Short mmCIF file of N, CA and C in Angstrom, two decimals:
data_model
loop_
_atom_site.label_atom_id
_atom_site.label_comp_id
_atom_site.label_asym_id
_atom_site.label_seq_id
_atom_site.Cartn_x
_atom_site.Cartn_y
_atom_site.Cartn_z
N MET A 1021 0.85 -1.19 0.00
CA MET A 1021 0.00 0.00 0.00
C MET A 1021 0.89 1.24 0.00
N THR A 1022 0.57 2.16 -0.85
CA THR A 1022 1.33 3.40 -0.88
C THR A 1022 0.45 4.56 -0.44
N ILE A 1023 1.10 5.58 0.07
CA ILE A 1023 0.37 6.77 0.51
C ILE A 1023 -0.09 7.55 -0.73
N PRO A 1024 -1.37 7.89 -0.80
CA PRO A 1024 -1.83 8.69 -1.95
C PRO A 1024 -1.38 10.14 -1.80
N LEU A 1025 -0.64 10.61 -2.77
CA LEU A 1025 -0.16 11.99 -2.72
C LEU A 1025 -1.16 12.93 -3.38
N THR A 1026 -1.46 14.01 -2.69
CA THR A 1026 -2.29 15.10 -3.22
C THR A 1026 -1.60 16.40 -2.86
N ARG A 1027 -2.03 17.48 -3.46
CA ARG A 1027 -1.48 18.79 -3.08
C ARG A 1027 -1.73 19.08 -1.61
N ASP A 1028 -2.87 18.68 -1.09
CA ASP A 1028 -3.18 18.91 0.32
C ASP A 1028 -2.26 18.11 1.24
N VAL A 1029 -1.95 16.87 0.85
CA VAL A 1029 -1.02 16.06 1.64
C VAL A 1029 0.37 16.70 1.62
N LEU A 1030 0.80 17.16 0.46
CA LEU A 1030 2.12 17.82 0.36
C LEU A 1030 2.15 19.08 1.22
N ARG A 1031 1.10 19.88 1.17
CA ARG A 1031 1.03 21.11 1.97
C ARG A 1031 1.06 20.77 3.47
N ALA A 1032 0.33 19.75 3.88
CA ALA A 1032 0.31 19.35 5.29
C ALA A 1032 1.69 18.89 5.75
N CYS A 1033 2.39 18.16 4.91
CA CYS A 1033 3.74 17.72 5.24
C CYS A 1033 4.67 18.93 5.37
N TYR A 1034 4.58 19.86 4.43
CA TYR A 1034 5.37 21.09 4.48
C TYR A 1034 5.06 21.87 5.76
N ASP A 1035 3.79 22.05 6.07
CA ASP A 1035 3.40 22.80 7.27
C ASP A 1035 3.91 22.13 8.54
N PHE A 1036 3.85 20.81 8.60
CA PHE A 1036 4.38 20.08 9.76
C PHE A 1036 5.87 20.37 9.93
N LEU A 1037 6.64 20.17 8.86
CA LEU A 1037 8.09 20.39 8.96
C LEU A 1037 8.41 21.85 9.27
N ASN A 1038 7.61 22.76 8.74
CA ASN A 1038 7.85 24.19 8.96
C ASN A 1038 7.68 24.58 10.43
N GLU A 1039 7.01 23.73 11.22
CA GLU A 1039 6.87 23.96 12.66
C GLU A 1039 8.01 23.35 13.47
N CYS A 1040 8.84 22.54 12.80
CA CYS A 1040 9.93 21.82 13.47
C CYS A 1040 11.28 22.49 13.21
N GLU A 1041 12.22 22.23 14.14
CA GLU A 1041 13.59 22.70 13.91
C GLU A 1041 14.20 21.94 12.76
N PRO A 1042 15.12 22.47 12.02
CA PRO A 1042 15.54 23.87 12.04
C PRO A 1042 14.68 24.76 11.17
N PHE A 1043 13.70 24.16 10.48
CA PHE A 1043 12.87 24.91 9.53
C PHE A 1043 12.18 26.10 10.18
N ASN A 1044 11.73 25.94 11.43
CA ASN A 1044 11.00 27.02 12.10
C ASN A 1044 11.88 28.23 12.40
N LYS A 1045 13.17 28.09 12.25
CA LYS A 1045 14.08 29.22 12.45
C LYS A 1045 14.48 29.90 11.13
N TRP A 1046 14.05 29.32 10.03
CA TRP A 1046 14.47 29.80 8.71
C TRP A 1046 13.51 30.79 8.08
N VAL A 1047 12.41 31.09 8.68
CA VAL A 1047 11.41 32.04 8.17
C VAL A 1047 11.01 31.68 6.73
N LEU A 1048 10.60 30.43 6.57
CA LEU A 1048 10.10 29.98 5.27
C LEU A 1048 8.67 30.47 5.08
N PRO A 1049 8.22 30.57 3.84
CA PRO A 1049 6.83 31.00 3.62
C PRO A 1049 5.84 29.98 4.17
N ASP A 1050 4.66 30.46 4.50
CA ASP A 1050 3.58 29.56 4.91
C ASP A 1050 3.20 28.66 3.74
N GLY A 1051 2.61 27.54 4.06
CA GLY A 1051 2.23 26.58 3.03
C GLY A 1051 1.30 27.13 1.97
N ASP A 1052 0.46 28.09 2.35
CA ASP A 1052 -0.46 28.65 1.35
C ASP A 1052 0.24 29.62 0.39
N GLU A 1053 1.50 29.90 0.63
CA GLU A 1053 2.28 30.75 -0.27
C GLU A 1053 3.17 29.93 -1.21
N VAL A 1054 3.07 28.62 -1.14
CA VAL A 1054 3.87 27.71 -1.96
C VAL A 1054 2.91 26.90 -2.82
N ALA A 1055 3.26 26.73 -4.09
CA ALA A 1055 2.48 25.85 -4.96
C ALA A 1055 3.02 24.43 -4.81
N PHE A 1056 2.14 23.48 -4.64
CA PHE A 1056 2.53 22.08 -4.51
C PHE A 1056 1.99 21.31 -5.69
N LYS A 1057 2.85 20.43 -6.23
CA LYS A 1057 2.47 19.62 -7.39
C LYS A 1057 2.81 18.17 -7.13
N VAL A 1058 1.94 17.30 -7.59
CA VAL A 1058 2.23 15.87 -7.58
C VAL A 1058 2.71 15.51 -8.98
N ALA A 1059 3.98 15.11 -9.07
CA ALA A 1059 4.56 14.68 -10.34
C ALA A 1059 4.36 13.17 -10.46
N ARG A 1060 4.58 12.63 -11.62
CA ARG A 1060 4.35 11.20 -11.81
C ARG A 1060 5.59 10.46 -12.30
N GLY A 1061 6.65 11.18 -12.63
CA GLY A 1061 7.85 10.57 -13.19
C GLY A 1061 8.57 9.64 -12.22
N LYS A 1062 9.48 8.85 -12.77
CA LYS A 1062 10.25 7.91 -11.95
C LYS A 1062 11.74 8.20 -12.03
N SER A 1063 12.09 9.42 -12.38
CA SER A 1063 13.51 9.76 -12.46
C SER A 1063 13.94 10.74 -11.36
N CYS A 1064 12.99 11.31 -10.65
CA CYS A 1064 13.30 12.35 -9.66
C CYS A 1064 12.29 12.25 -8.52
N TRP A 1065 12.79 12.24 -7.27
CA TRP A 1065 11.91 12.15 -6.11
C TRP A 1065 11.08 13.42 -5.94
N GLY A 1066 11.70 14.55 -6.18
CA GLY A 1066 11.01 15.83 -6.04
C GLY A 1066 11.87 16.94 -6.60
N TRP A 1067 11.31 18.12 -6.66
CA TRP A 1067 12.07 19.28 -7.12
C TRP A 1067 11.47 20.56 -6.54
N TYR A 1068 12.33 21.57 -6.51
CA TYR A 1068 11.93 22.91 -6.06
C TYR A 1068 12.23 23.88 -7.18
N GLU A 1069 11.35 24.86 -7.35
CA GLU A 1069 11.56 25.88 -8.38
C GLU A 1069 11.03 27.22 -7.86
N PHE A 1070 11.75 28.27 -8.20
CA PHE A 1070 11.26 29.63 -7.94
C PHE A 1070 11.17 30.31 -9.29
N LYS A 1071 9.94 30.62 -9.68
CA LYS A 1071 9.71 31.19 -11.00
C LYS A 1071 8.56 32.17 -10.90
N ASP A 1072 8.71 33.32 -11.52
CA ASP A 1072 7.67 34.35 -11.51
C ASP A 1072 7.25 34.70 -10.08
N SER A 1073 8.25 34.82 -9.21
CA SER A 1073 8.05 35.18 -7.79
C SER A 1073 7.21 34.17 -7.02
N LYS A 1074 7.20 32.91 -7.47
CA LYS A 1074 6.40 31.87 -6.81
C LYS A 1074 7.27 30.65 -6.52
N HIS A 1075 7.18 30.17 -5.28
CA HIS A 1075 7.85 28.94 -4.88
C HIS A 1075 6.98 27.75 -5.27
N THR A 1076 7.60 26.73 -5.87
CA THR A 1076 6.89 25.50 -6.21
C THR A 1076 7.69 24.32 -5.71
N ILE A 1077 7.02 23.40 -5.03
CA ILE A 1077 7.62 22.14 -4.62
C ILE A 1077 6.78 21.02 -5.23
N ALA A 1078 7.47 20.11 -5.91
CA ALA A 1078 6.80 18.94 -6.50
C ALA A 1078 7.39 17.68 -5.88
N VAL A 1079 6.55 16.69 -5.71
CA VAL A 1079 6.97 15.38 -5.22
C VAL A 1079 6.38 14.34 -6.17
N SER A 1080 7.20 13.35 -6.54
CA SER A 1080 6.77 12.35 -7.51
C SER A 1080 6.07 11.17 -6.85
N SER A 1081 4.84 10.92 -7.26
CA SER A 1081 4.12 9.75 -6.78
C SER A 1081 4.71 8.47 -7.36
N GLY A 1082 5.50 8.60 -8.41
CA GLY A 1082 6.17 7.45 -8.99
C GLY A 1082 7.38 7.01 -8.19
N MET A 1083 7.88 7.88 -7.32
CA MET A 1083 9.07 7.58 -6.50
C MET A 1083 8.75 7.53 -5.01
N VAL A 1084 7.77 8.27 -4.57
CA VAL A 1084 7.46 8.41 -3.15
C VAL A 1084 6.14 7.69 -2.85
N GLY A 1085 6.23 6.65 -2.02
CA GLY A 1085 5.03 5.88 -1.73
C GLY A 1085 4.77 5.68 -0.25
N HIS A 1086 5.69 6.14 0.60
CA HIS A 1086 5.54 5.95 2.03
C HIS A 1086 5.74 7.28 2.76
N THR A 1087 5.18 7.37 3.94
CA THR A 1087 5.26 8.60 4.73
C THR A 1087 6.71 9.01 4.97
N SER A 1088 7.57 8.06 5.31
CA SER A 1088 8.97 8.40 5.61
C SER A 1088 9.67 9.01 4.39
N SER A 1089 9.41 8.47 3.21
CA SER A 1089 10.06 9.04 2.02
C SER A 1089 9.43 10.37 1.64
N LEU A 1090 8.15 10.55 1.91
CA LEU A 1090 7.51 11.85 1.66
C LEU A 1090 8.15 12.92 2.56
N VAL A 1091 8.27 12.62 3.84
CA VAL A 1091 8.80 13.62 4.78
C VAL A 1091 10.25 13.95 4.44
N SER A 1092 11.06 12.97 4.13
CA SER A 1092 12.47 13.27 3.81
C SER A 1092 12.59 14.02 2.48
N THR A 1093 11.76 13.67 1.51
CA THR A 1093 11.79 14.39 0.22
C THR A 1093 11.34 15.83 0.41
N MET A 1094 10.28 16.05 1.18
CA MET A 1094 9.81 17.41 1.43
C MET A 1094 10.88 18.21 2.16
N ALA A 1095 11.52 17.61 3.15
CA ALA A 1095 12.59 18.30 3.90
C ALA A 1095 13.72 18.71 2.95
N HIS A 1096 14.08 17.82 2.06
CA HIS A 1096 15.13 18.10 1.07
C HIS A 1096 14.75 19.32 0.22
N GLU A 1097 13.53 19.33 -0.28
CA GLU A 1097 13.10 20.45 -1.14
C GLU A 1097 12.96 21.74 -0.34
N MET A 1098 12.61 21.64 0.92
CA MET A 1098 12.53 22.84 1.77
C MET A 1098 13.91 23.44 2.00
N ILE A 1099 14.93 22.62 2.03
CA ILE A 1099 16.30 23.15 2.13
C ILE A 1099 16.62 23.93 0.86
N HIS A 1100 16.22 23.43 -0.30
CA HIS A 1100 16.43 24.18 -1.55
C HIS A 1100 15.72 25.53 -1.49
N LEU A 1101 14.51 25.56 -0.95
CA LEU A 1101 13.77 26.81 -0.82
C LEU A 1101 14.54 27.77 0.10
N HIS A 1102 15.01 27.27 1.22
CA HIS A 1102 15.78 28.09 2.15
C HIS A 1102 17.08 28.58 1.50
N GLU A 1103 17.72 27.70 0.76
CA GLU A 1103 18.95 28.05 0.05
C GLU A 1103 18.70 29.21 -0.91
N ARG A 1104 17.58 29.17 -1.60
CA ARG A 1104 17.24 30.25 -2.52
C ARG A 1104 16.96 31.54 -1.76
N ASN A 1105 16.18 31.46 -0.67
CA ASN A 1105 15.87 32.65 0.11
C ASN A 1105 17.11 33.27 0.75
N ALA A 1106 18.07 32.42 1.12
CA ALA A 1106 19.31 32.90 1.73
C ALA A 1106 20.33 33.33 0.68
N ARG A 1107 19.95 33.19 -0.58
CA ARG A 1107 20.82 33.53 -1.71
C ARG A 1107 22.15 32.79 -1.64
N ALA A 1108 22.05 31.52 -1.24
CA ALA A 1108 23.25 30.68 -1.10
C ALA A 1108 23.45 29.74 -2.28
N CYS A 1109 22.58 29.85 -3.29
CA CYS A 1109 22.70 29.00 -4.47
C CYS A 1109 23.95 29.39 -5.26
N LYS A 1110 24.65 28.38 -5.75
CA LYS A 1110 25.79 28.62 -6.61
C LYS A 1110 25.40 28.18 -8.01
N PRO A 1111 25.55 29.06 -9.00
CA PRO A 1111 25.18 28.68 -10.37
C PRO A 1111 25.89 27.40 -10.80
N GLY A 1112 25.14 26.50 -11.39
CA GLY A 1112 25.72 25.27 -11.91
C GLY A 1112 25.88 24.15 -10.88
N THR A 1113 25.53 24.41 -9.62
CA THR A 1113 25.62 23.36 -8.61
C THR A 1113 24.23 23.02 -8.10
N GLU A 1114 23.99 21.74 -8.01
CA GLU A 1114 22.69 21.29 -7.52
C GLU A 1114 22.61 21.37 -6.00
N HIS A 1115 23.73 21.02 -5.35
CA HIS A 1115 23.78 21.03 -3.89
C HIS A 1115 25.04 21.80 -3.46
N SER A 1116 24.84 23.05 -3.12
CA SER A 1116 25.92 23.94 -2.72
C SER A 1116 26.50 23.52 -1.37
N PRO A 1117 27.65 24.07 -0.99
CA PRO A 1117 28.18 23.81 0.36
C PRO A 1117 27.18 24.21 1.45
N ALA A 1118 26.45 25.30 1.25
CA ALA A 1118 25.44 25.72 2.23
C ALA A 1118 24.33 24.68 2.32
N PHE A 1119 23.87 24.16 1.16
CA PHE A 1119 22.85 23.12 1.16
C PHE A 1119 23.33 21.92 1.97
N LYS A 1120 24.56 21.50 1.73
CA LYS A 1120 25.10 20.32 2.42
C LYS A 1120 25.18 20.55 3.93
N LYS A 1121 25.52 21.76 4.35
CA LYS A 1121 25.57 22.08 5.78
C LYS A 1121 24.18 21.98 6.39
N TRP A 1122 23.19 22.60 5.74
CA TRP A 1122 21.82 22.57 6.24
C TRP A 1122 21.25 21.15 6.19
N ALA A 1123 21.59 20.40 5.16
CA ALA A 1123 21.11 19.01 5.05
C ALA A 1123 21.65 18.17 6.21
N ALA A 1124 22.90 18.38 6.57
CA ALA A 1124 23.48 17.64 7.71
C ALA A 1124 22.72 17.96 9.00
N GLN A 1125 22.35 19.23 9.18
CA GLN A 1125 21.55 19.63 10.35
C GLN A 1125 20.21 18.92 10.35
N VAL A 1126 19.52 18.98 9.24
CA VAL A 1126 18.19 18.39 9.11
C VAL A 1126 18.26 16.88 9.34
N CYS A 1127 19.24 16.22 8.76
CA CYS A 1127 19.38 14.77 8.93
C CYS A 1127 19.64 14.42 10.39
N ALA A 1128 20.47 15.20 11.07
CA ALA A 1128 20.77 14.93 12.48
C ALA A 1128 19.54 15.11 13.35
N ILE A 1129 18.77 16.14 13.10
CA ILE A 1129 17.58 16.43 13.91
C ILE A 1129 16.46 15.43 13.65
N HIS A 1130 16.25 15.09 12.37
CA HIS A 1130 15.08 14.29 12.00
C HIS A 1130 15.39 12.81 11.76
N GLY A 1131 16.66 12.43 11.87
CA GLY A 1131 17.00 11.02 11.73
C GLY A 1131 17.02 10.50 10.31
N PHE A 1132 17.17 11.39 9.34
CA PHE A 1132 17.28 10.95 7.93
C PHE A 1132 18.68 10.45 7.67
N ASP A 1133 18.80 9.50 6.76
CA ASP A 1133 20.11 8.97 6.36
C ASP A 1133 20.78 9.98 5.43
N PRO A 1134 21.89 10.58 5.86
CA PRO A 1134 22.53 11.60 5.00
C PRO A 1134 23.04 11.05 3.67
N VAL A 1135 23.32 9.77 3.59
CA VAL A 1135 23.78 9.18 2.33
C VAL A 1135 22.67 9.19 1.30
N ASN A 1136 21.45 8.93 1.72
CA ASN A 1136 20.31 8.90 0.80
C ASN A 1136 19.59 10.22 0.68
N PHE A 1137 19.96 11.18 1.49
CA PHE A 1137 19.27 12.46 1.52
C PHE A 1137 19.72 13.34 0.39
#
């Protein structure tokens, strides 16, 4: 059995994490200020995009089927959102040194495997 992904489920997951450390210290936008999409591909767990002044987080139902993978994927994409807001993105790099530092924090706090994160 897999968890059915909807935009509302994605928003609820985002809102939950946004109340937890370290996300609650990062001043991320509220869930109603982020567009959530359910993707269907099997090549990417999720993605974050900032376009036309709008944050978008997508999670693939083709890759994410359990609560644990949903929460870790959402946390990963929220780090990308924070990275963008902190202007820590480096052109041409998918995971900047700042991303890796924040990912290590998130993995330590939430018990995610940093190798798979």
